[in-house]
Short mmCIF file of C-alpha atoms in Angstrom, two decimals:
data_model
loop_
_atom_site.label_atom_id
_atom_site.label_comp_id
_atom_site.label_asym_id
_atom_site.label_seq_id
_atom_site.Cartn_x
_atom_site.Cartn_y
_atom_site.Cartn_z
CA UNK J 264 72.31 5.47 -42.52
CA UNK J 265 75.76 6.59 -43.05
CA UNK J 266 79.33 5.84 -40.94
CA UNK J 267 78.49 8.31 -38.41
CA UNK J 268 74.66 6.94 -37.64
CA UNK J 269 75.19 3.31 -38.68
CA UNK J 270 71.80 2.01 -36.80
CA UNK J 271 68.46 3.41 -37.42
CA UNK J 272 64.92 2.43 -35.95
CA UNK J 273 62.07 2.39 -38.17
CA UNK J 274 58.38 1.53 -37.05
CA UNK J 275 55.88 0.70 -40.03
CA UNK J 276 52.14 -1.14 -40.42
CA UNK J 277 51.99 -3.88 -42.51
CA UNK J 278 48.68 -5.84 -43.81
CA UNK J 279 48.97 -9.47 -43.01
CA UNK J 280 45.85 -11.44 -43.42
CA UNK J 281 43.60 -8.34 -43.82
CA UNK J 282 44.86 -7.13 -40.58
CA UNK J 283 46.92 -4.46 -39.85
CA UNK J 284 50.25 -5.23 -37.66
CA UNK J 285 52.89 -2.92 -36.17
CA UNK J 286 56.40 -4.12 -36.82
CA UNK J 287 59.85 -2.69 -35.51
CA UNK J 288 63.08 -2.80 -37.08
CA UNK J 289 65.96 -2.05 -36.25
CA UNK J 290 68.78 -1.76 -39.35
CA UNK J 291 72.58 -1.60 -39.01
CA UNK J 292 74.98 -1.12 -41.17
CA UNK J 293 78.51 -2.94 -40.58
CA UNK J 294 81.92 -0.59 -41.92
CA UNK J 295 85.63 -1.75 -42.72
CA UNK J 296 88.75 -0.19 -41.09
CA UNK J 297 88.53 2.25 -44.34
CA UNK J 298 85.03 2.95 -43.79
CA UNK J 299 83.97 0.88 -46.60
CA UNK J 300 80.35 -0.69 -46.18
CA UNK J 301 80.44 -3.94 -45.91
CA UNK J 302 77.44 -5.60 -44.45
CA UNK J 303 74.24 -4.94 -43.44
CA UNK J 304 71.92 -6.31 -40.48
CA UNK J 305 68.50 -6.13 -39.69
CA UNK J 306 66.61 -7.23 -36.82
CA UNK J 307 62.35 -7.28 -36.85
CA UNK J 308 59.82 -7.61 -34.31
CA UNK J 309 55.91 -7.47 -34.25
CA UNK J 310 54.95 -4.74 -31.77
CA UNK J 311 51.10 -4.57 -32.53
CA UNK J 312 50.25 -4.99 -28.96
CA UNK J 313 53.07 -2.54 -27.65
CA UNK J 314 51.03 0.07 -30.08
CA UNK J 315 47.94 -0.64 -28.72
CA UNK J 316 48.62 -0.48 -25.28
CA UNK J 317 49.88 3.24 -26.04
CA UNK J 318 46.76 3.83 -27.58
CA UNK J 319 45.07 2.79 -24.82
CA UNK J 320 47.16 4.69 -22.36
CA UNK J 321 46.89 7.89 -25.11
CA UNK J 322 43.22 8.03 -24.76
CA UNK J 323 43.18 7.57 -20.97
CA UNK J 324 45.05 10.20 -20.62
CA UNK J 325 43.44 12.41 -22.94
CA UNK J 326 40.32 12.08 -21.16
CA UNK J 327 41.79 12.47 -17.75
CA UNK J 328 43.04 16.11 -19.25
CA UNK J 329 39.57 16.42 -20.41
CA UNK J 330 37.79 15.64 -17.28
CA UNK J 331 40.01 17.99 -15.63
CA UNK J 332 39.74 20.97 -17.30
CA UNK J 333 35.70 20.61 -18.15
CA UNK J 334 34.81 19.51 -14.62
CA UNK J 335 33.72 21.89 -11.98
CA UNK J 336 35.35 20.23 -9.26
CA UNK J 337 39.28 20.64 -8.80
CA UNK J 338 41.41 18.09 -8.52
CA UNK J 339 44.33 17.18 -6.13
CA UNK J 340 47.20 13.95 -6.09
CA UNK J 341 49.06 13.69 -3.10
CA UNK J 342 51.99 11.44 -2.37
CA UNK J 343 52.02 10.90 1.22
CA UNK J 344 55.49 9.53 1.28
CA UNK J 345 57.37 12.85 -0.45
CA UNK J 346 54.92 15.31 0.26
CA UNK J 347 54.47 16.56 -3.49
CA UNK J 348 51.32 17.41 -4.57
CA UNK J 349 49.70 17.96 -7.84
CA UNK J 350 46.81 20.28 -7.94
CA UNK J 351 44.74 20.99 -11.13
CA UNK J 352 43.90 24.25 -12.63
CA UNK J 353 40.17 24.51 -11.38
CA UNK J 354 41.76 24.85 -7.99
CA UNK J 355 43.32 27.84 -9.04
CA UNK J 356 40.49 29.31 -10.19
CA UNK J 357 38.42 28.68 -7.56
CA UNK J 358 40.67 30.86 -4.91
CA UNK J 359 42.47 33.09 -7.42
CA UNK J 360 46.13 31.99 -6.79
CA UNK J 361 49.02 31.15 -9.18
CA UNK J 362 49.81 27.21 -8.97
CA UNK J 363 53.39 27.77 -7.41
CA UNK J 364 51.22 30.01 -4.65
CA UNK J 365 49.07 26.95 -3.50
CA UNK J 366 50.18 23.39 -4.99
CA UNK J 367 52.31 22.21 -2.08
CA UNK J 368 51.00 20.80 1.21
CA UNK J 369 51.83 22.83 3.50
CA UNK J 370 51.08 26.58 1.48
CA UNK J 371 47.27 25.07 1.23
CA UNK J 372 46.95 24.36 4.76
CA UNK J 373 48.08 27.69 5.48
CA UNK J 374 45.26 29.27 3.85
CA UNK J 375 42.82 26.98 5.52
CA UNK J 376 40.74 29.21 8.34
CA UNK J 377 42.66 28.40 11.69
CA UNK J 378 39.05 27.52 13.31
CA UNK J 379 38.89 24.68 10.27
CA UNK J 380 42.17 23.24 10.58
CA UNK J 381 42.11 20.35 13.57
CA UNK J 382 38.52 19.05 11.93
CA UNK J 383 40.65 19.27 8.55
CA UNK J 384 43.25 17.02 9.96
CA UNK J 385 41.53 14.33 11.99
CA UNK J 386 39.18 13.80 9.22
CA UNK J 387 41.93 12.88 7.20
CA UNK J 388 43.56 11.32 9.97
CA UNK J 389 40.77 9.09 10.23
CA UNK J 390 40.64 7.95 6.92
CA UNK J 391 44.03 7.10 6.59
CA UNK J 392 43.62 4.91 9.67
CA UNK J 393 40.79 3.15 7.88
CA UNK J 394 38.22 4.23 10.06
CA UNK J 395 36.39 6.02 7.38
CA UNK J 396 36.00 4.63 3.67
CA UNK J 397 36.49 7.54 2.40
CA UNK J 398 37.96 11.29 3.54
CA UNK J 399 35.30 13.92 3.47
CA UNK J 400 35.61 17.30 4.98
CA UNK J 401 33.71 21.09 4.69
CA UNK J 402 36.09 23.97 6.00
CA UNK J 403 36.68 27.37 4.82
CA UNK J 404 39.57 28.66 2.92
CA UNK J 405 41.02 32.16 2.29
CA UNK J 406 41.10 33.68 -1.35
CA UNK J 407 43.91 35.61 -2.46
CA UNK J 408 41.28 38.62 -2.45
CA UNK J 409 41.53 37.96 1.26
CA UNK J 410 37.51 36.52 1.06
CA UNK J 411 37.08 33.11 2.18
CA UNK J 412 35.06 30.28 -0.05
CA UNK J 413 33.53 27.24 1.25
CA UNK J 414 35.08 24.02 0.07
CA UNK J 415 33.99 20.47 0.37
CA UNK J 416 37.16 17.73 -0.07
CA UNK J 417 36.55 14.03 -1.13
CA UNK J 418 39.14 11.94 -1.23
CA UNK J 419 40.38 8.13 -1.32
CA UNK J 420 43.79 6.88 0.57
CA UNK J 421 45.79 3.94 -1.15
CA UNK J 422 47.70 1.81 0.95
CA UNK J 423 51.10 -0.14 0.23
CA UNK J 424 51.40 -4.26 1.01
CA UNK J 425 52.78 -3.10 5.00
CA UNK J 426 49.51 -1.32 5.50
CA UNK J 427 51.19 2.34 4.91
CA UNK J 428 48.89 5.12 3.53
CA UNK J 429 51.17 6.55 0.14
CA UNK J 430 48.86 7.78 -1.59
CA UNK J 431 45.80 10.27 -1.57
CA UNK J 432 43.67 11.23 -4.45
CA UNK J 433 40.53 13.19 -4.30
CA UNK J 434 38.45 16.52 -5.56
CA UNK J 435 37.52 19.81 -3.92
CA UNK J 436 34.46 21.52 -4.45
CA UNK J 437 33.41 24.96 -4.11
CA UNK J 438 30.27 24.59 -1.84
CA UNK J 439 30.03 28.20 -0.65
CA UNK J 440 26.55 28.58 -2.99
CA UNK J 441 24.98 25.76 -0.81
CA UNK J 442 26.65 27.39 2.72
CA UNK J 443 25.37 30.75 2.01
CA UNK J 444 21.72 29.71 1.43
CA UNK J 445 21.90 27.05 4.53
CA UNK J 446 23.12 30.27 6.54
CA UNK J 447 19.88 32.37 4.93
CA UNK J 448 17.06 29.37 5.40
CA UNK J 449 18.97 29.11 9.23
CA UNK J 450 18.32 32.91 9.48
CA UNK J 451 15.15 32.70 8.16
CA UNK J 452 14.12 29.75 10.24
CA UNK J 453 15.30 31.88 13.60
CA UNK J 454 13.51 35.29 12.73
CA UNK J 455 10.26 33.16 11.67
CA UNK J 456 10.60 30.98 15.59
CA UNK J 457 11.43 34.52 16.75
CA UNK J 458 8.06 36.02 15.67
CA UNK J 459 6.29 33.16 16.47
CA UNK J 460 7.10 33.51 20.27
CA UNK J 461 6.68 36.90 19.93
CA UNK J 462 3.19 36.10 18.38
CA UNK J 463 1.99 33.79 21.33
CA UNK J 464 3.09 36.24 24.20
CA UNK J 465 1.86 38.66 22.27
CA UNK J 466 -2.10 36.77 22.29
CA UNK J 467 -1.41 34.84 25.90
CA UNK J 468 -0.80 38.78 26.88
CA UNK J 469 -3.84 39.60 24.97
CA UNK J 470 -6.45 36.92 26.27
CA UNK J 471 -5.52 37.55 29.53
CA UNK J 472 -6.48 41.27 29.18
CA UNK J 473 -9.67 40.35 27.06
CA UNK J 474 -10.43 37.29 29.77
CA UNK J 475 -10.86 39.08 32.70
CA UNK J 476 -13.21 41.74 31.93
CA UNK J 477 -15.34 39.27 29.86
CA UNK J 478 -15.69 37.45 33.17
CA UNK J 479 -17.16 40.02 34.87
CA UNK J 480 -19.49 41.16 32.30
CA UNK J 481 -20.82 37.57 32.06
CA UNK J 482 -20.98 37.15 36.07
CA UNK J 483 -22.90 40.17 35.65
CA UNK J 484 -25.35 38.95 32.89
CA UNK J 485 -26.19 35.72 35.00
CA UNK J 486 -27.12 37.81 38.69
CA UNK J 487 -29.65 40.23 36.08
CA UNK J 488 -30.90 36.68 34.88
CA UNK J 489 -31.70 35.41 38.30
CA UNK J 490 -33.70 39.16 39.31
CA UNK J 491 -36.68 38.29 39.49
CA UNK J 492 -37.80 42.05 38.19
CA UNK J 493 -36.25 40.91 34.61
CA UNK J 494 -39.13 40.88 31.76
CA UNK J 495 -38.82 38.21 29.60
CA UNK J 496 -37.95 40.49 26.59
CA UNK J 497 -34.83 41.79 29.02
CA UNK J 498 -34.25 37.52 29.88
CA UNK J 499 -33.62 36.70 25.60
CA UNK J 500 -31.60 40.02 25.36
CA UNK J 501 -29.33 38.73 28.16
CA UNK J 502 -29.32 35.24 26.89
CA UNK J 503 -28.01 36.51 23.67
CA UNK J 504 -25.33 38.62 25.69
CA UNK J 505 -24.45 35.18 27.75
CA UNK J 506 -24.56 32.98 24.71
CA UNK J 507 -22.33 35.40 22.49
CA UNK J 508 -19.97 35.94 25.55
CA UNK J 509 -19.41 32.06 26.45
CA UNK J 510 -18.94 31.82 22.80
CA UNK J 511 -15.98 34.60 22.80
CA UNK J 512 -14.56 33.73 26.15
CA UNK J 513 -14.17 29.93 24.41
CA UNK J 514 -12.27 31.43 21.60
CA UNK J 515 -10.12 33.30 24.12
CA UNK J 516 -9.60 30.12 25.77
CA UNK J 517 -8.35 28.39 22.61
CA UNK J 518 -6.30 31.31 21.72
CA UNK J 519 -4.31 31.41 24.58
CA UNK J 520 -4.31 27.33 24.74
CA UNK J 521 -2.65 27.37 21.10
CA UNK J 522 -0.05 30.25 21.84
CA UNK J 523 0.80 28.75 24.99
CA UNK J 524 1.65 24.92 22.71
CA UNK J 525 3.50 27.03 20.15
CA UNK J 526 5.38 28.86 22.96
CA UNK J 527 6.21 25.55 24.48
CA UNK J 528 5.08 26.45 27.55
CA UNK J 529 2.71 23.25 27.99
CA UNK J 530 4.27 20.86 29.76
CA UNK J 531 2.97 17.36 30.67
CA UNK J 532 1.40 16.20 34.19
CA UNK J 533 1.22 12.16 34.20
CA UNK J 534 -0.02 10.30 36.94
CA UNK J 535 -2.11 7.13 37.23
CA UNK J 536 -5.72 7.63 36.91
CA UNK J 537 -9.06 5.21 36.05
CA UNK J 538 -9.25 5.42 32.35
CA UNK J 539 -12.83 3.69 32.73
CA UNK J 540 -13.98 6.38 34.78
CA UNK J 541 -12.85 9.08 32.17
CA UNK J 542 -14.69 7.66 29.98
CA UNK J 543 -17.98 7.37 32.43
CA UNK J 544 -17.41 11.05 32.73
CA UNK J 545 -17.55 11.97 29.36
CA UNK J 546 -20.45 9.83 28.56
CA UNK J 547 -22.23 11.57 31.39
CA UNK J 548 -21.36 14.96 30.29
CA UNK J 549 -22.01 14.44 26.62
CA UNK J 550 -25.27 12.37 27.03
CA UNK J 551 -27.37 15.38 26.77
CA UNK J 552 -26.01 17.13 23.83
CA UNK J 553 -26.13 13.66 22.08
CA UNK J 554 -30.15 13.23 23.17
CA UNK J 555 -30.61 16.70 21.96
CA UNK J 556 -30.44 16.37 18.98
CA UNK J 557 -31.71 12.70 18.59
CA UNK J 558 -28.46 11.21 18.20
CA UNK J 559 -26.95 7.76 19.62
CA UNK J 560 -23.54 8.37 21.64
CA UNK J 561 -21.72 4.72 22.09
CA UNK J 562 -18.51 4.24 23.64
CA UNK J 563 -16.80 1.02 23.28
CA UNK J 564 -14.01 -0.03 25.41
CA UNK J 565 -11.84 -3.45 24.13
CA UNK J 566 -11.72 -6.14 26.94
CA UNK J 567 -7.52 -5.23 26.65
CA UNK J 568 -7.72 -2.05 27.63
CA UNK J 569 -6.36 -1.87 31.46
CA UNK J 570 -8.12 0.10 34.00
CA UNK J 571 -5.87 2.16 34.96
CA UNK J 572 -3.07 3.94 33.25
CA UNK J 573 -0.45 6.49 33.67
CA UNK J 574 -0.31 9.77 31.41
CA UNK J 575 -1.70 13.07 31.42
CA UNK J 576 -5.15 12.78 32.13
CA UNK J 577 -6.38 16.71 31.81
CA UNK J 578 -4.72 17.05 28.31
CA UNK J 579 -6.75 13.65 27.13
CA UNK J 580 -10.02 14.62 28.31
CA UNK J 581 -9.85 17.81 26.38
CA UNK J 582 -8.68 15.91 23.74
CA UNK J 583 -11.50 13.34 23.49
CA UNK J 584 -13.82 16.62 24.15
CA UNK J 585 -12.72 18.39 21.20
CA UNK J 586 -13.03 15.27 18.91
CA UNK J 587 -16.60 14.13 20.65
CA UNK J 588 -18.15 17.61 20.53
CA UNK J 589 -17.30 18.43 17.15
CA UNK J 590 -18.67 15.18 15.84
CA UNK J 591 -21.88 15.69 17.74
CA UNK J 592 -21.90 19.33 16.70
CA UNK J 593 -21.99 18.21 12.79
CA UNK J 594 -23.70 15.51 13.10
CA UNK J 595 -27.47 16.04 12.20
CA UNK J 596 -28.43 12.38 11.98
CA UNK J 597 -27.39 8.82 13.17
CA UNK J 598 -24.64 8.12 15.78
CA UNK J 599 -20.90 9.21 17.48
CA UNK J 600 -18.83 6.71 18.85
CA UNK J 601 -15.61 6.35 20.85
CA UNK J 602 -13.92 2.80 20.41
CA UNK J 603 -11.06 2.54 22.65
CA UNK J 604 -8.58 -0.44 22.29
CA UNK J 605 -5.04 -1.47 21.95
CA UNK J 606 -3.14 -0.31 19.11
CA UNK J 607 -3.28 -3.28 15.95
CA UNK J 608 -6.26 -4.81 18.15
CA UNK J 609 -9.33 -4.39 16.15
CA UNK J 610 -12.83 -4.90 17.85
CA UNK J 611 -15.30 -7.58 16.80
CA UNK J 612 -18.59 -8.34 17.61
CA UNK J 613 -18.21 -11.44 18.25
CA UNK J 614 -15.65 -10.36 21.43
CA UNK J 615 -16.48 -9.38 24.72
CA UNK J 616 -16.61 -5.38 25.42
CA UNK J 617 -18.11 -2.85 27.53
CA UNK J 618 -20.98 -0.38 25.40
CA UNK J 619 -22.26 2.84 26.83
CA UNK J 620 -24.89 3.96 25.09
CA UNK J 621 -27.21 6.67 25.24
CA UNK J 622 -30.35 5.23 22.79
CA UNK J 623 -33.16 7.56 21.03
CA UNK J 624 -35.97 8.49 23.05
CA UNK J 625 -39.14 6.84 21.07
CA UNK J 626 -42.40 8.23 20.94
CA UNK J 627 -43.57 6.98 24.05
CA UNK J 628 -40.27 7.95 25.70
CA UNK J 629 -37.59 5.03 26.79
CA UNK J 630 -35.03 5.50 29.68
CA UNK J 631 -31.59 6.44 29.38
CA UNK J 632 -29.16 3.07 29.47
CA UNK J 633 -26.06 3.76 30.92
CA UNK J 634 -24.86 -0.07 30.17
CA UNK J 635 -26.03 -2.78 28.05
CA UNK J 636 -24.86 -6.36 27.67
CA UNK J 637 -23.12 -7.56 24.89
CA UNK J 638 -22.65 -11.06 24.78
CA UNK J 639 -22.95 -11.33 28.25
CA UNK J 640 -20.36 -8.90 29.38
CA UNK J 641 -21.11 -5.57 31.35
CA UNK J 642 -18.52 -3.35 32.94
CA UNK J 643 -18.82 -5.60 35.98
CA UNK J 644 -17.60 -9.10 35.39
CA UNK J 645 -15.03 -7.64 31.83
CA UNK J 646 -11.79 -9.89 32.90
CA UNK J 647 -8.92 -7.39 32.79
CA UNK J 648 -5.73 -7.97 31.83
CA UNK J 649 -3.71 -6.85 34.14
CA UNK J 650 -3.85 -3.36 36.75
CA UNK J 651 -0.04 -2.86 36.71
CA UNK J 652 1.31 -0.06 34.52
CA UNK J 653 3.03 -1.58 31.67
CA UNK J 654 4.26 0.37 28.09
CA UNK J 655 1.85 -0.21 25.40
CA UNK J 656 -0.13 1.61 22.53
CA UNK J 657 -3.52 2.83 22.93
CA UNK J 658 -5.89 3.79 19.73
CA UNK J 659 -9.06 6.23 20.15
CA UNK J 660 -11.24 6.40 17.08
CA UNK J 661 -14.52 8.68 17.09
CA UNK J 662 -16.75 7.99 14.64
CA UNK J 663 -19.83 10.31 13.22
CA UNK J 664 -22.45 9.82 10.31
CA UNK J 665 -22.73 12.98 9.83
CA UNK J 666 -21.71 15.01 6.36
CA UNK J 667 -18.19 14.36 6.38
CA UNK J 668 -15.10 16.12 4.65
CA UNK J 669 -13.96 16.82 1.13
CA UNK J 670 -11.37 15.32 0.32
CA UNK J 671 -9.67 19.09 -0.89
CA UNK J 672 -10.15 20.30 3.07
CA UNK J 673 -8.30 17.60 4.64
CA UNK J 674 -5.08 18.62 4.49
CA UNK J 675 -5.57 22.12 6.41
CA UNK J 676 -8.11 20.63 8.73
CA UNK J 677 -5.54 20.86 11.34
CA UNK J 678 -4.51 24.37 10.73
CA UNK J 679 -5.42 26.95 13.23
CA UNK J 680 -8.53 29.06 12.40
CA UNK J 681 -9.32 27.31 9.38
CA UNK J 682 -13.03 26.00 8.83
CA UNK J 683 -14.53 23.83 6.64
CA UNK J 684 -17.39 24.06 4.38
CA UNK J 685 -20.08 22.86 6.65
CA UNK J 686 -18.30 24.91 10.05
CA UNK J 687 -18.61 27.94 7.60
CA UNK J 688 -22.08 27.25 6.81
CA UNK J 689 -22.89 26.33 10.02
CA UNK J 690 -21.40 29.48 12.11
CA UNK J 691 -20.01 27.01 14.73
CA UNK J 692 -16.48 26.56 15.96
CA UNK J 693 -13.53 28.93 15.81
CA UNK J 694 -11.55 26.61 13.92
CA UNK J 695 -8.89 26.08 16.58
CA UNK J 696 -10.14 23.08 18.53
CA UNK J 697 -8.45 20.38 16.00
CA UNK J 698 -5.79 22.58 15.71
CA UNK J 699 -5.12 22.11 19.63
CA UNK J 700 -5.76 18.61 19.54
CA UNK J 701 -3.10 17.59 17.31
CA UNK J 702 -0.78 19.54 18.65
CA UNK J 703 -1.44 18.02 21.99
CA UNK J 704 -1.07 14.70 20.80
CA UNK J 705 1.97 15.23 18.81
CA UNK J 706 2.93 16.49 22.74
CA UNK J 707 2.11 13.42 24.08
CA UNK J 708 4.04 11.23 21.58
CA UNK J 709 1.47 10.57 19.61
CA UNK J 710 -0.02 11.39 15.86
CA UNK J 711 -3.67 11.82 14.89
CA UNK J 712 -5.26 11.14 11.83
CA UNK J 713 -8.67 11.48 9.65
CA UNK J 714 -9.87 9.79 7.08
CA UNK J 715 -13.59 10.85 5.45
CA UNK J 716 -16.05 10.32 2.76
CA UNK J 717 -18.60 12.89 2.08
CA UNK J 718 -21.74 12.65 3.00
CA UNK J 719 -21.41 9.61 5.26
CA UNK J 720 -19.06 10.69 8.01
CA UNK J 721 -15.71 11.28 9.56
CA UNK J 722 -13.01 8.98 11.88
CA UNK J 723 -10.62 10.70 13.93
CA UNK J 724 -8.60 8.28 15.46
CA UNK J 725 -5.14 9.43 17.04
CA UNK J 726 -2.60 6.19 19.08
CA UNK J 727 0.06 6.93 21.80
CA UNK J 728 2.23 5.48 24.24
CA UNK J 729 0.55 4.72 27.71
CA UNK J 730 1.74 3.32 30.55
#
């Protein structure tokens, strides 16, 4: 302190009751007219809380700077009133510019890809107008070297008491790598779809080319079989040719059907039909196949299933034939059953239902029973809920008592040309029936599931909406 500097401020710490406190003293020397020191004044105050606030502010600033420097994202702060803008060093690192080249808002917008400018402005305006909880936009921006990068900008605006947006703060993320991977995946997807279409077209053409001469071979084989001059040995050989040709023809037809489905050339032909009659027809069709293996064949239709429905009858018939045919094919003893009911309606033994049953012929021989009365009801006296066409979900369940399917094989069961170990051992099937059935069920808007217990049997179930 001196005549030239009579006032000085001093801050120091003091220990009060074991606690450190900060004090601030303003000291002043007073001189007379001759410049002699005559008086000393000092005023002190406790500034502990002020010092604590300054320390908190310093730590926050340090934390903010560390976050900006260590973060992989860029940070921006835009004053919407003055149009002044701050961007963190990471923003310049991403794009390769100097700070002064892109710090201004207009300079930043000038390097945004022309096709993305309007989308970016609209996204920001929607947030400013409070139509969205935050601002988010993906866009391309030009780097210093002339290349483009994809950025994801996210932010949040602040509004004053008048509801006017005055500030926006957010981040910038370089998503170029993610966009490149997405593009590569899209290209791979399109290439795979194109290859699949080409494969389906090839299989379709090949199937047509093979089926024409094969039909001729089968036709001439049948004609030779009917010739009285054909010997028993020749008939046996012709039968081998016929069975092998029919197996090959089924394989070709399945391949053609699958290729049409995969190529999207299968369309639904919905019409009103008699569902009960369809079940009758299927029972008649499959009864001889089941009786030849001494299997019981049950068709159970719940009373709440309408007689007339609207759907693609041909596709439904094909699905049921595939599932029931497989069940009979891979079941050596016991039974195969089909249960039809409205979804979420469980069939109980105490409910009236129609049971179509093919019973095993006993030693003395018994007649085939097409209808059997259960709890006093038959097909003729089941009370139908309604014959009007109303939307509802039907459930079809095919159950057998065969060898079952191993849990490890369930996941691949619906893949084309995949057979279970049982199918491979018996050399039966083409591995396409279930794949076709699944695709047809999905085409009709439903889902198919399977559950199986080895050595006990398998249950296939599918549901879809009918009218």
